[in-house]
Coordinates of N, CA and C in Angstrom, one line a residue:
M1 N 48.3 34.2 4.1 CA 47.7 33.3 3.1 C 48.3 33.7 1.8
S2 N 48.5 32.6 1.0 CA 49.1 32.9 -0.4 C 48.0 33.4 -1.3
G3 N 48.3 33.7 -2.5 CA 47.4 34.3 -3.5 C 46.5 33.2 -4.1
T4 N 46.4 32.0 -3.6 CA 45.6 31.0 -4.3 C 44.5 30.6 -3.3
K5 N 43.4 30.2 -3.9 CA 42.3 29.7 -3.1 C 42.7 28.3 -2.6
K6 N 42.2 28.0 -1.5 CA 42.4 26.6 -0.9 C 41.2 25.8 -1.4
R7 N 41.3 24.5 -1.3 CA 40.2 23.6 -1.6 C 39.5 23.2 -0.4
A8 N 38.2 23.3 -0.4 CA 37.4 23.0 0.7 C 37.4 21.5 1.1
G9 N 37.3 21.2 2.3 CA 37.2 19.8 2.8 C 38.5 19.2 3.0
E10 N 39.6 20.0 3.1 CA 40.9 19.4 3.4 C 41.4 19.9 4.7
E11 N 42.3 19.2 5.3 CA 42.8 19.6 6.6 C 44.1 20.4 6.5
E12 N 44.3 21.5 7.3 CA 45.5 22.3 7.3 C 46.6 21.5 8.0
N13 N 47.8 21.6 7.4 CA 48.9 20.8 8.1 C 50.1 21.6 8.4
G14 N 49.9 22.9 8.7 CA 51.0 23.7 9.2 C 52.1 24.1 8.1
D15 N 52.3 23.3 7.1 CA 53.2 23.7 6.1 C 52.6 24.4 4.9
G16 N 51.3 24.8 5.1 CA 50.6 25.5 4.0 C 50.0 24.6 3.0
G17 N 49.9 23.3 3.3 CA 49.3 22.4 2.4 C 47.8 22.4 2.3
D18 N 47.2 21.4 3.0 CA 45.8 21.3 2.9 C 45.1 22.1 3.9
L19 N 43.7 22.1 3.9 CA 43.0 23.0 4.6 C 41.8 22.4 5.4
H20 N 41.6 22.8 6.6 CA 40.4 22.4 7.3 C 39.4 23.6 7.3
L21 N 38.2 23.3 6.9 CA 37.2 24.3 6.7 C 36.8 25.0 8.0
R22 N 36.7 26.3 8.0 CA 36.3 27.1 9.2 C 34.8 27.5 8.9
P23 N 34.1 27.8 10.0 CA 32.7 28.3 9.8 C 32.7 29.7 9.2
T24 N 33.8 30.4 9.2 CA 33.9 31.8 8.6 C 34.4 31.8 7.2
D25 N 34.8 30.6 6.6 CA 35.3 30.5 5.3 C 34.2 30.7 4.3
V26 N 34.5 31.3 3.1 CA 33.5 31.5 2.0 C 33.9 30.5 1.0
I27 N 33.0 29.5 0.7 CA 33.3 28.5 -0.3 C 32.8 28.9 -1.6
C28 N 33.7 29.1 -2.6 CA 33.3 29.6 -3.9 C 32.8 28.4 -4.7
G29 N 31.8 28.6 -5.5 CA 31.2 27.5 -6.3 C 29.7 27.5 -6.1
R30 N 29.1 26.6 -6.8 CA 27.6 26.5 -6.7 C 27.2 25.2 -5.9
G31 N 25.9 25.3 -5.5 CA 25.4 24.0 -4.9 C 25.4 23.9 -3.4
R32 N 25.9 22.8 -2.9 CA 25.6 22.4 -1.5 C 26.3 23.3 -0.5
Y33 N 27.2 24.2 -0.9 CA 27.9 25.1 0.1 C 27.1 26.4 0.3
S34 N 26.0 26.6 -0.4 CA 25.4 27.9 -0.3 C 24.8 28.2 1.1
Q35 N 24.6 27.2 1.9 CA 24.1 27.4 3.2 C 25.2 27.3 4.3
H36 N 26.5 27.3 3.8 CA 27.6 27.3 4.8 C 27.6 28.6 5.5
P37 N 27.8 28.6 6.8 CA 27.8 29.9 7.6 C 28.7 31.0 7.1
G38 N 29.8 30.7 6.6 CA 30.7 31.7 6.0 C 30.1 32.3 4.7
N39 N 29.4 31.5 3.9 CA 28.8 32.0 2.7 C 27.6 32.9 3.1
L40 N 26.8 32.5 4.1 CA 25.7 33.3 4.5 C 26.2 34.7 5.1
T41 N 27.3 34.7 5.8 CA 27.8 35.9 6.3 C 28.3 36.8 5.1
F42 N 29.0 36.2 4.2 CA 29.4 36.9 3.0 C 28.3 37.5 2.2
L43 N 27.2 36.8 2.0 CA 26.0 37.3 1.3 C 25.4 38.5 2.1
S44 N 25.4 38.4 3.4 CA 24.9 39.5 4.2 C 25.7 40.7 4.0
L45 N 27.0 40.6 4.0 CA 27.9 41.7 3.8 C 27.7 42.3 2.4
V46 N 27.5 41.5 1.4 CA 27.3 42.0 0.1 C 25.9 42.7 0.0
R47 N 24.9 42.2 0.6 CA 23.6 42.8 0.5 C 23.6 44.2 1.1
R48 N 24.4 44.4 2.2 CA 24.5 45.7 2.9 C 25.1 46.7 2.0
R49 N 25.9 46.3 1.1 CA 26.6 47.3 0.2 C 26.0 47.3 -1.2
K50 N 25.0 46.5 -1.5 CA 24.5 46.4 -2.9 C 24.0 47.7 -3.5
A51 N 23.2 48.5 -2.7 CA 22.7 49.7 -3.3 C 23.8 50.7 -3.5
A52 N 24.8 50.8 -2.6 CA 25.9 51.7 -2.8 C 26.8 51.3 -4.0
Y53 N 26.9 50.0 -4.2 CA 27.7 49.5 -5.3 C 27.0 49.8 -6.6
R54 N 25.7 49.5 -6.7 CA 24.9 49.8 -7.8 C 24.9 51.3 -8.2
D55 N 24.8 52.2 -7.2 CA 24.8 53.6 -7.4 C 26.2 54.3 -7.5
A56 N 27.2 53.5 -7.4 CA 28.6 54.1 -7.4 C 28.8 54.8 -8.7
P57 N 29.4 56.0 -8.6 CA 29.7 56.9 -9.7 C 30.8 56.4 -10.7
D58 N 31.7 55.6 -10.1 CA 32.8 55.1 -10.9 C 33.4 53.8 -10.5
R59 N 34.2 53.2 -11.3 CA 34.8 51.9 -11.0 C 35.6 51.9 -9.8
A60 N 36.3 53.0 -9.5 CA 37.2 53.0 -8.3 C 36.3 52.9 -7.0
T61 N 35.1 53.5 -7.0 CA 34.2 53.4 -5.8 C 33.7 51.9 -5.7
K62 N 33.4 51.3 -6.8 CA 32.9 49.9 -6.8 C 34.0 49.0 -6.3
S63 N 35.3 49.3 -6.7 CA 36.4 48.5 -6.3 C 36.6 48.6 -4.8
R64 N 36.5 49.8 -4.3 CA 36.6 50.1 -2.8 C 35.5 49.3 -2.1
L65 N 34.3 49.3 -2.5 CA 33.2 48.6 -1.9 C 33.4 47.1 -1.9
A66 N 33.9 46.6 -3.0 CA 34.2 45.2 -3.1 C 35.3 44.8 -2.1
D67 N 36.3 45.7 -2.0 CA 37.4 45.4 -1.1 C 37.0 45.5 0.3
E68 N 36.1 46.3 0.6 CA 35.5 46.4 2.0 C 34.9 45.0 2.4
V69 N 34.2 44.4 1.5 CA 33.6 43.1 1.8 C 34.8 42.0 2.0
R70 N 35.7 42.1 1.1 CA 36.9 41.1 1.2 C 37.6 41.3 2.5
V71 N 37.9 42.5 2.9 CA 38.5 42.8 4.2 C 37.7 42.4 5.4
A72 N 36.4 42.6 5.3 CA 35.5 42.2 6.4 C 35.5 40.7 6.6
V73 N 35.6 39.9 5.5 CA 35.7 38.5 5.6 C 37.0 38.0 6.1
M74 N 38.1 38.6 5.5 CA 39.4 38.1 5.8 C 40.1 38.6 7.0
E75 N 39.6 39.8 7.5 CA 40.2 40.4 8.7 C 39.2 40.7 9.8
G76 N 37.9 40.8 9.5 CA 36.9 41.2 10.4 C 36.2 40.1 11.2
L77 N 36.4 38.9 10.8 CA 35.7 37.8 11.4 C 36.7 37.0 12.4
D78 N 36.1 36.3 13.3 CA 36.9 35.6 14.3 C 36.4 34.1 14.3
P79 N 37.2 33.2 13.8 CA 38.5 33.4 13.2 C 38.4 34.0 11.8
P80 N 39.5 34.6 11.3 CA 39.4 35.2 10.0 C 38.9 34.3 8.9
G81 N 38.1 34.8 8.0 CA 37.6 34.0 6.9 C 38.5 33.9 5.8
R82 N 38.4 32.9 5.0 CA 39.2 32.7 3.8 C 38.2 32.5 2.6
F83 N 38.7 32.8 1.4 CA 37.9 32.4 0.2 C 38.5 31.1 -0.3
V84 N 37.7 30.1 -0.3 CA 38.2 28.8 -0.7 C 37.4 28.3 -1.8
Q85 N 38.0 27.3 -2.6 CA 37.2 26.8 -3.7 C 37.0 25.3 -3.4
R86 N 35.8 24.9 -3.6 CA 35.5 23.5 -3.3 C 36.3 22.6 -4.2
R87 N 36.6 21.4 -3.7 CA 37.4 20.4 -4.4 C 36.7 20.0 -5.7
C88 N 37.4 20.0 -6.8 CA 36.8 19.6 -8.1 C 37.1 18.1 -8.2
S89 N 36.1 17.3 -8.7 CA 36.3 15.9 -8.8 C 37.3 15.5 -9.8
G90 N 37.6 16.4 -10.8 CA 38.5 16.1 -11.9 C 39.9 16.7 -11.7
G91 N 40.2 17.3 -10.6 CA 41.6 17.8 -10.5 C 41.7 18.9 -9.5
D92 N 42.7 19.8 -9.8 CA 43.0 20.9 -8.9 C 42.0 22.0 -9.0
G93 N 41.8 22.8 -7.9 CA 41.0 24.0 -8.0 C 41.7 25.1 -8.6
R94 N 41.0 26.1 -9.0 CA 41.7 27.3 -9.7 C 42.2 28.2 -8.6
G95 N 43.3 28.9 -9.0 CA 43.9 29.9 -8.1 C 42.9 31.1 -8.0
G96 N 43.1 31.9 -7.0 CA 42.3 33.1 -6.8 C 42.9 34.2 -6.0
G97 N 43.5 35.1 -6.7 CA 44.1 36.2 -6.0 C 43.1 37.3 -5.6
T98 N 43.6 38.4 -5.2 CA 42.8 39.5 -4.7 C 41.9 40.0 -5.8
A99 N 42.4 40.1 -7.0 CA 41.5 40.6 -8.1 C 40.3 39.7 -8.4
R100 N 40.6 38.4 -8.3 CA 39.5 37.4 -8.5 C 38.5 37.5 -7.4
K101 N 38.9 37.7 -6.1 CA 38.0 37.9 -5.0 C 37.2 39.2 -5.2
R102 N 37.8 40.2 -5.7 CA 37.0 41.4 -6.0 C 36.0 41.2 -7.0
R103 N 36.3 40.4 -8.1 CA 35.3 40.1 -9.1 C 34.1 39.4 -8.5
R104 N 34.4 38.4 -7.6 CA 33.3 37.7 -7.0 C 32.4 38.6 -6.2
V105 N 33.1 39.4 -5.4 CA 32.4 40.3 -4.5 C 31.6 41.4 -5.3
G106 N 32.3 41.9 -6.3 CA 31.7 43.0 -7.1 C 30.7 42.5 -8.1
G107 N 30.5 41.2 -8.3 CA 29.5 40.7 -9.2 C 29.8 40.9 -10.7
R108 N 31.1 41.2 -11.0 CA 31.4 41.4 -12.4 C 31.6 40.1 -13.2
G109 N 31.7 39.0 -12.5 CA 31.7 37.7 -13.1 C 32.8 37.5 -14.1
A110 N 32.5 36.6 -15.1 CA 33.5 36.2 -16.1 C 33.9 37.3 -17.0
A111 N 33.1 38.4 -17.1 CA 33.5 39.4 -18.0 C 34.7 40.2 -17.6
A112 N 35.1 40.1 -16.4 CA 36.3 40.8 -15.9 C 37.6 40.0 -16.3
E113 N 38.7 40.8 -16.3 CA 40.0 40.2 -16.7 C 40.4 39.2 -15.6
D114 N 41.2 38.2 -15.9 CA 41.8 37.3 -14.9 C 43.0 38.0 -14.4
D115 N 43.3 37.7 -13.1 CA 44.5 38.3 -12.5 C 45.7 37.3 -12.8
D116 N 46.8 37.8 -12.3 CA 48.1 37.0 -12.5 C 48.5 36.3 -11.3
D117 N 47.7 36.3 -10.2 CA 48.1 35.7 -9.0 C 48.0 34.2 -9.1

């Protein structure tokens, strides 16, 4: 997978273009996708690590915990999950590399630096 988020609701066409949503995909955004099976799995994974994340002594430990969730979604599910962004009505979705995924998992939100992916 490239370093960008795919847009939800599109069909994958073999040349890396569009995307067909899988039940293991995590759809980033608010609203109607919160009950998507991949999002529910993601939230379950986050909840299991929430106390450890909150009590982590340093940023490196928090990063490792966030990466564990990312790896669990992208490598531990069958089929592997992806972090996708729902299609925006006004244009293209935003890119999202590994650092952006860590921000979403780690809950650091918009206060974190953007990545270069």
